[in-house]
Tab-separated table of N, CA and C in Angstrom:
chain	number	residue	atom	x	y	z
A	1	LYS	N	-23.710	1.418	7.402
A	1	LYS	CA	-24.149	2.091	8.615
A	1	LYS	C	-23.299	1.261	9.700
A	2	ASN	N	-23.277	-0.212	9.734
A	2	ASN	CA	-22.594	-0.809	10.831
A	2	ASN	C	-21.113	-0.664	10.819
A	3	GLU	N	-20.591	-0.659	9.488
A	3	GLU	CA	-19.133	-0.392	9.633
A	3	GLU	C	-18.849	1.074	10.124
A	4	LEU	N	-19.621	1.997	9.872
A	4	LEU	CA	-19.405	3.428	10.363
A	4	LEU	C	-19.538	3.396	12.006
A	5	GLN	N	-20.350	2.623	12.382
A	5	GLN	CA	-20.693	2.460	13.892
A	5	GLN	C	-19.513	1.873	14.533
A	6	ILE	N	-19.016	0.752	13.875
A	6	ILE	CA	-17.750	0.059	14.467
A	6	ILE	C	-16.455	1.058	14.484
A	7	ILE	N	-16.261	1.874	13.388
A	7	ILE	CA	-15.320	2.858	13.439
A	7	ILE	C	-15.502	3.839	14.378
A	8	LEU	N	-16.504	4.356	14.337
A	8	LEU	CA	-16.881	5.510	15.730
A	8	LEU	C	-16.768	5.133	16.936
A	9	ASN	N	-17.145	3.845	17.241
A	9	ASN	CA	-16.803	3.201	18.433
A	9	ASN	C	-15.209	3.140	19.017
A	10	LEU	N	-14.508	2.707	17.951
A	10	LEU	CA	-13.123	3.004	18.035
A	10	LEU	C	-12.562	4.251	18.283
A	11	TYR	N	-13.262	5.138	17.408
A	11	TYR	CA	-12.794	6.679	17.674
A	11	TYR	C	-13.003	7.125	18.951
A	12	ALA	N	-14.400	6.897	19.337
A	12	ALA	CA	-14.687	7.308	20.684
A	12	ALA	C	-13.631	6.819	21.958
A	13	LYS	N	-13.356	5.635	21.606
A	13	LYS	CA	-12.313	4.979	22.583
A	13	LYS	C	-11.061	5.772	22.668
A	14	MET	N	-10.567	5.967	21.430
A	14	MET	CA	-9.246	6.651	21.261
A	14	MET	C	-9.251	8.085	21.739
A	15	VAL	N	-10.421	8.642	21.502
A	15	VAL	CA	-10.438	10.062	22.066
A	15	VAL	C	-10.450	10.348	23.470
A	16	SER	N	-11.187	9.089	24.037
A	16	SER	CA	-11.005	9.177	25.598
A	16	SER	C	-9.768	8.769	26.251
A	17	ASN	N	-9.068	8.130	25.535
A	17	ASN	CA	-7.438	7.716	25.845
A	17	ASN	C	-6.687	9.046	25.565
A	18	GLY	N	-7.043	9.990	24.732
A	18	GLY	CA	-6.152	11.091	24.259
A	18	GLY	C	-5.319	10.992	22.999
A	19	SER	N	-5.349	9.938	22.574
A	19	SER	CA	-4.720	9.697	21.284
A	19	SER	C	-5.029	9.997	19.976
A	20	TRP	N	-6.494	10.416	19.776
A	20	TRP	CA	-7.035	10.848	18.584
A	20	TRP	C	-7.948	12.199	19.089
A	21	LYS	N	-7.736	13.193	18.183
A	21	LYS	CA	-8.541	14.410	18.496
A	21	LYS	C	-9.691	14.636	17.258
A	22	ASP	N	-9.313	14.310	16.092
A	22	ASP	CA	-10.577	14.784	15.096
A	22	ASP	C	-10.436	13.664	14.161
A	23	TYR	N	-11.273	13.541	13.181
A	23	TYR	CA	-11.486	12.855	11.932
A	23	TYR	C	-12.267	13.418	10.956
A	24	GLY	N	-12.062	13.065	9.728
A	24	GLY	CA	-12.652	13.388	8.520
A	24	GLY	C	-12.988	12.269	7.730
A	25	LEU	N	-14.026	12.496	6.715
A	25	LEU	CA	-14.629	11.465	5.846
A	25	LEU	C	-14.255	11.699	4.519
A	26	SER	N	-13.847	10.957	3.646
A	26	SER	CA	-13.608	11.219	2.237
A	26	SER	C	-14.336	10.171	1.368
A	27	ILE	N	-15.116	10.651	0.609
A	27	ILE	CA	-16.038	9.611	-0.205
A	27	ILE	C	-15.911	9.948	-1.664
A	28	SER	N	-15.303	8.600	-2.435
A	28	SER	CA	-14.962	8.874	-3.964
A	28	SER	C	-15.815	7.524	-4.603
A	29	SER	N	-15.576	7.350	-5.734
A	29	SER	CA	-16.304	6.327	-6.680
A	29	SER	C	-15.472	4.995	-6.143
A	30	LYS	N	-14.346	5.151	-5.818
A	30	LYS	CA	-13.410	3.711	-5.593
A	30	LYS	C	-13.305	3.427	-4.110
A	31	GLN	N	-13.377	4.464	-3.111
A	31	GLN	CA	-13.463	4.137	-1.833
A	31	GLN	C	-13.835	5.105	-0.903
A	32	ILE	N	-13.950	4.685	0.367
A	32	ILE	CA	-14.501	5.570	1.472
A	32	ILE	C	-13.242	5.653	2.481
A	33	SER	N	-12.869	6.922	2.908
A	33	SER	CA	-11.685	6.762	4.158
A	33	SER	C	-12.334	7.564	5.089
A	34	PHE	N	-11.779	6.941	6.303
A	34	PHE	CA	-12.188	7.801	7.521
A	34	PHE	C	-10.761	8.082	8.163
A	35	SER	N	-10.352	9.445	8.063
A	35	SER	CA	-9.118	9.872	8.409
A	35	SER	C	-9.046	10.290	9.928
A	36	VAL	N	-8.139	9.973	10.421
A	36	VAL	CA	-7.822	10.208	11.960
A	36	VAL	C	-6.861	11.213	12.228
A	37	PHE	N	-6.874	12.321	12.960
A	37	PHE	CA	-6.136	13.472	13.220
A	37	PHE	C	-5.722	13.266	14.670
A	38	LYS	N	-4.334	13.667	14.894
A	38	LYS	CA	-4.118	13.751	16.313
A	38	LYS	C	-4.293	15.158	16.764
A	39	ASN	N	-3.999	16.219	15.864
A	39	ASN	CA	-4.686	17.543	16.186
A	39	ASN	C	-5.308	18.017	14.909
A	40	ALA	N	-6.273	18.898	15.044
A	40	ALA	CA	-7.027	19.385	13.898
A	40	ALA	C	-6.383	19.948	13.023
A	41	SER	N	-5.225	20.729	13.516
A	41	SER	CA	-4.608	21.388	12.335
A	41	SER	C	-3.392	20.663	11.621
A	42	GLU	N	-3.265	19.448	11.833
A	42	GLU	CA	-2.212	18.760	11.315
A	42	GLU	C	-2.807	17.619	10.105
A	43	ASN	N	-1.865	17.096	9.381
A	43	ASN	CA	-2.437	16.057	8.568
A	43	ASN	C	-2.762	14.916	9.315
A	44	ALA	N	-3.548	14.044	8.728
A	44	ALA	CA	-4.195	12.868	8.940
A	44	ALA	C	-3.005	11.841	9.438
A	45	ILE	N	-3.155	11.245	10.684
A	45	ILE	CA	-1.993	10.101	10.748
A	45	ILE	C	-2.277	8.837	10.226
A	46	TYR	N	-3.422	8.488	10.199
A	46	TYR	CA	-4.150	7.208	9.695
A	46	TYR	C	-5.062	7.376	8.935
A	47	LYS	N	-5.424	6.483	8.065
A	47	LYS	CA	-6.889	6.492	7.314
A	47	LYS	C	-7.264	4.967	7.247
A	48	ILE	N	-8.458	4.968	7.779
A	48	ILE	CA	-9.250	3.549	7.599
A	48	ILE	C	-10.088	3.488	6.549
A	49	CYS	N	-9.707	2.824	5.319
A	49	CYS	CA	-10.403	2.838	3.987
A	49	CYS	C	-11.066	1.347	3.712
A	50	LYS	N	-12.313	1.634	3.095
A	50	LYS	CA	-13.037	0.705	2.359
A	50	LYS	C	-12.874	0.813	0.876
A	51	ASN	N	-12.522	-0.215	0.171
A	51	ASN	CA	-12.393	-0.049	-1.210
A	51	ASN	C	-13.463	-0.962	-1.736
A	52	PHE	N	-14.275	-0.286	-3.028
A	52	PHE	CA	-15.425	-0.673	-3.302
A	52	PHE	C	-15.102	-2.095	-4.438
A	53	LYS	N	-14.032	-2.041	-5.134
A	53	LYS	CA	-13.675	-2.752	-5.979
A	53	LYS	C	-12.227	-3.241	-5.785
A	54	PRO	N	-11.752	-3.906	-4.764
A	54	PRO	CA	-10.470	-4.310	-4.468
A	54	PRO	C	-9.944	-5.167	-5.411
A	55	PRO	N	-8.610	-5.218	-5.961
A	55	PRO	CA	-7.829	-6.257	-6.724
A	55	PRO	C	-8.073	-7.525	-6.109
A	56	ASN	N	-7.906	-7.705	-4.773
A	56	ASN	CA	-8.043	-9.052	-3.983
A	56	ASN	C	-8.839	-8.762	-2.738
A	57	LYS	N	-9.475	-9.716	-2.307
A	57	LYS	CA	-10.391	-9.625	-1.156
A	57	LYS	C	-9.709	-9.071	0.046
A	58	ASN	N	-8.583	-9.253	0.154
A	58	ASN	CA	-7.617	-8.792	1.446
A	58	ASN	C	-7.656	-7.248	1.430
A	59	LEU	N	-7.818	-6.660	0.171
A	59	LEU	CA	-7.724	-5.403	0.317
A	59	LEU	C	-9.050	-4.424	0.227
A	60	LYS	N	-10.042	-5.227	0.847
A	60	LYS	CA	-11.268	-4.386	0.914
A	60	LYS	C	-11.160	-3.362	1.881
A	61	TYR	N	-10.680	-3.713	3.086
A	61	TYR	CA	-10.482	-2.758	4.235
A	61	TYR	C	-8.951	-2.481	4.486
A	62	CYS	N	-8.515	-1.377	4.594
A	62	CYS	CA	-7.088	-1.344	4.946
A	62	CYS	C	-6.913	0.039	5.740
A	63	ILE	N	-5.580	-0.044	6.581
A	63	ILE	CA	-5.254	1.105	7.121
A	63	ILE	C	-4.017	1.620	6.666
A	64	THR	N	-4.097	2.883	6.073
A	64	THR	CA	-2.757	3.265	5.529
A	64	THR	C	-2.052	4.683	6.362
A	65	ASP	N	-1.142	4.999	6.121
A	65	ASP	CA	-0.453	6.064	6.892
A	65	ASP	C	-0.517	7.379	6.030
A	66	VAL	N	0.108	8.411	6.347
A	66	VAL	CA	-0.023	9.634	5.524
A	66	VAL	C	0.277	9.679	4.237
A	67	ASN	N	1.259	8.706	3.972
A	67	ASN	CA	1.875	8.747	2.448
A	67	ASN	C	0.990	7.693	1.661
A	68	GLY	N	0.109	7.157	2.120
A	68	GLY	CA	-0.792	6.022	1.354
A	68	GLY	C	-0.292	4.623	1.666
A	69	LYS	N	0.933	4.353	2.203
A	69	LYS	CA	1.387	3.095	2.651
A	69	LYS	C	0.349	2.186	3.357
A	70	ILE	N	0.054	1.165	2.742
A	70	ILE	CA	-0.939	0.249	3.539
A	70	ILE	C	-0.082	-0.245	4.637
A	71	LEU	N	-0.570	-0.088	5.904
A	71	LEU	CA	0.043	-0.706	7.154
A	71	LEU	C	-0.622	-2.073	7.584
A	72	LYS	N	-1.942	-2.322	7.325
A	72	LYS	CA	-2.686	-3.348	7.619
A	72	LYS	C	-3.838	-3.485	6.658
A	73	ASN	N	-4.115	-4.711	6.250
A	73	ASN	CA	-5.356	-4.829	5.528
A	73	ASN	C	-5.942	-6.293	5.780
A	74	SER	N	-7.260	-6.312	5.419
A	74	SER	CA	-8.144	-7.488	5.640
A	74	SER	C	-9.543	-7.391	4.814
A	75	TYR	N	-10.157	-8.438	4.816
A	75	TYR	CA	-11.557	-8.558	4.120
A	75	TYR	C	-12.557	-8.204	5.141
A	76	ASN	N	-12.150	-8.132	6.615
A	76	ASN	CA	-13.250	-7.996	7.594
A	76	ASN	C	-12.969	-6.952	8.616
A	77	LEU	N	-13.709	-5.750	8.386
A	77	LEU	CA	-13.296	-4.411	9.242
A	77	LEU	C	-13.273	-4.693	10.652
A	78	GLU	N	-14.223	-5.641	11.411
A	78	GLU	CA	-14.035	-5.654	12.690
A	78	GLU	C	-12.745	-6.377	13.193
A	79	ASN	N	-12.359	-7.390	12.554
A	79	ASN	CA	-11.216	-7.963	12.703
A	79	ASN	C	-9.838	-7.220	12.435
A	80	LEU	N	-10.016	-6.460	11.518
A	80	LEU	CA	-8.961	-5.299	11.217
A	80	LEU	C	-8.603	-4.430	12.544
A	81	LEU	N	-9.774	-3.964	12.926
A	81	LEU	CA	-9.534	-3.006	14.100
A	81	LEU	C	-9.206	-3.669	15.171
A	82	LYS	N	-9.689	-4.828	15.453
A	82	LYS	CA	-9.360	-5.518	16.768
A	82	LYS	C	-7.968	-5.977	16.790
A	83	GLN	N	-7.448	-6.331	15.722
A	83	GLN	CA	-6.040	-6.913	15.771
A	83	GLN	C	-4.947	-5.730	15.414
A	84	THR	N	-5.460	-4.566	15.351
A	84	THR	CA	-4.272	-3.568	15.311
A	84	THR	C	-4.045	-3.033	16.648
A	85	ASN	N	-2.689	-2.952	16.677
A	85	ASN	CA	-2.093	-2.391	18.052
A	85	ASN	C	-1.959	-0.851	17.541
A	86	TRP	N	-2.738	0.045	18.060
A	86	TRP	CA	-2.733	1.404	17.629
A	86	TRP	C	-1.592	2.055	18.342
A	87	LYS	N	-1.131	1.662	19.335
A	87	LYS	CA	0.156	2.462	19.911
A	87	LYS	C	1.443	2.049	19.322
A	88	LYS	N	1.361	0.798	18.550
A	88	LYS	CA	2.591	0.498	17.843
A	88	LYS	C	2.793	1.078	16.399
A	89	LEU	N	1.537	1.341	15.980
A	89	LEU	CA	1.512	1.908	14.670
A	89	LEU	C	2.053	3.129	14.557
């Protein structure tokens, strides 16, 4: 619940900036993904993921692009989101 609130706070900030327009949630047995869309009709530009059983602790939370390439990763969601420069991603 806390993790979702942190992500939704970031989402609200980015929507007010006009950078993000829509989001989606994907839940599987391995991870939960919060997908971010620039337009509702396009593919997701980023995914903020939480892995339930990561191979190492730094892969617990990660930000991926549309192709699944990991752009940033961390063991702490709040630090990951604060340290990410969304304009440069």
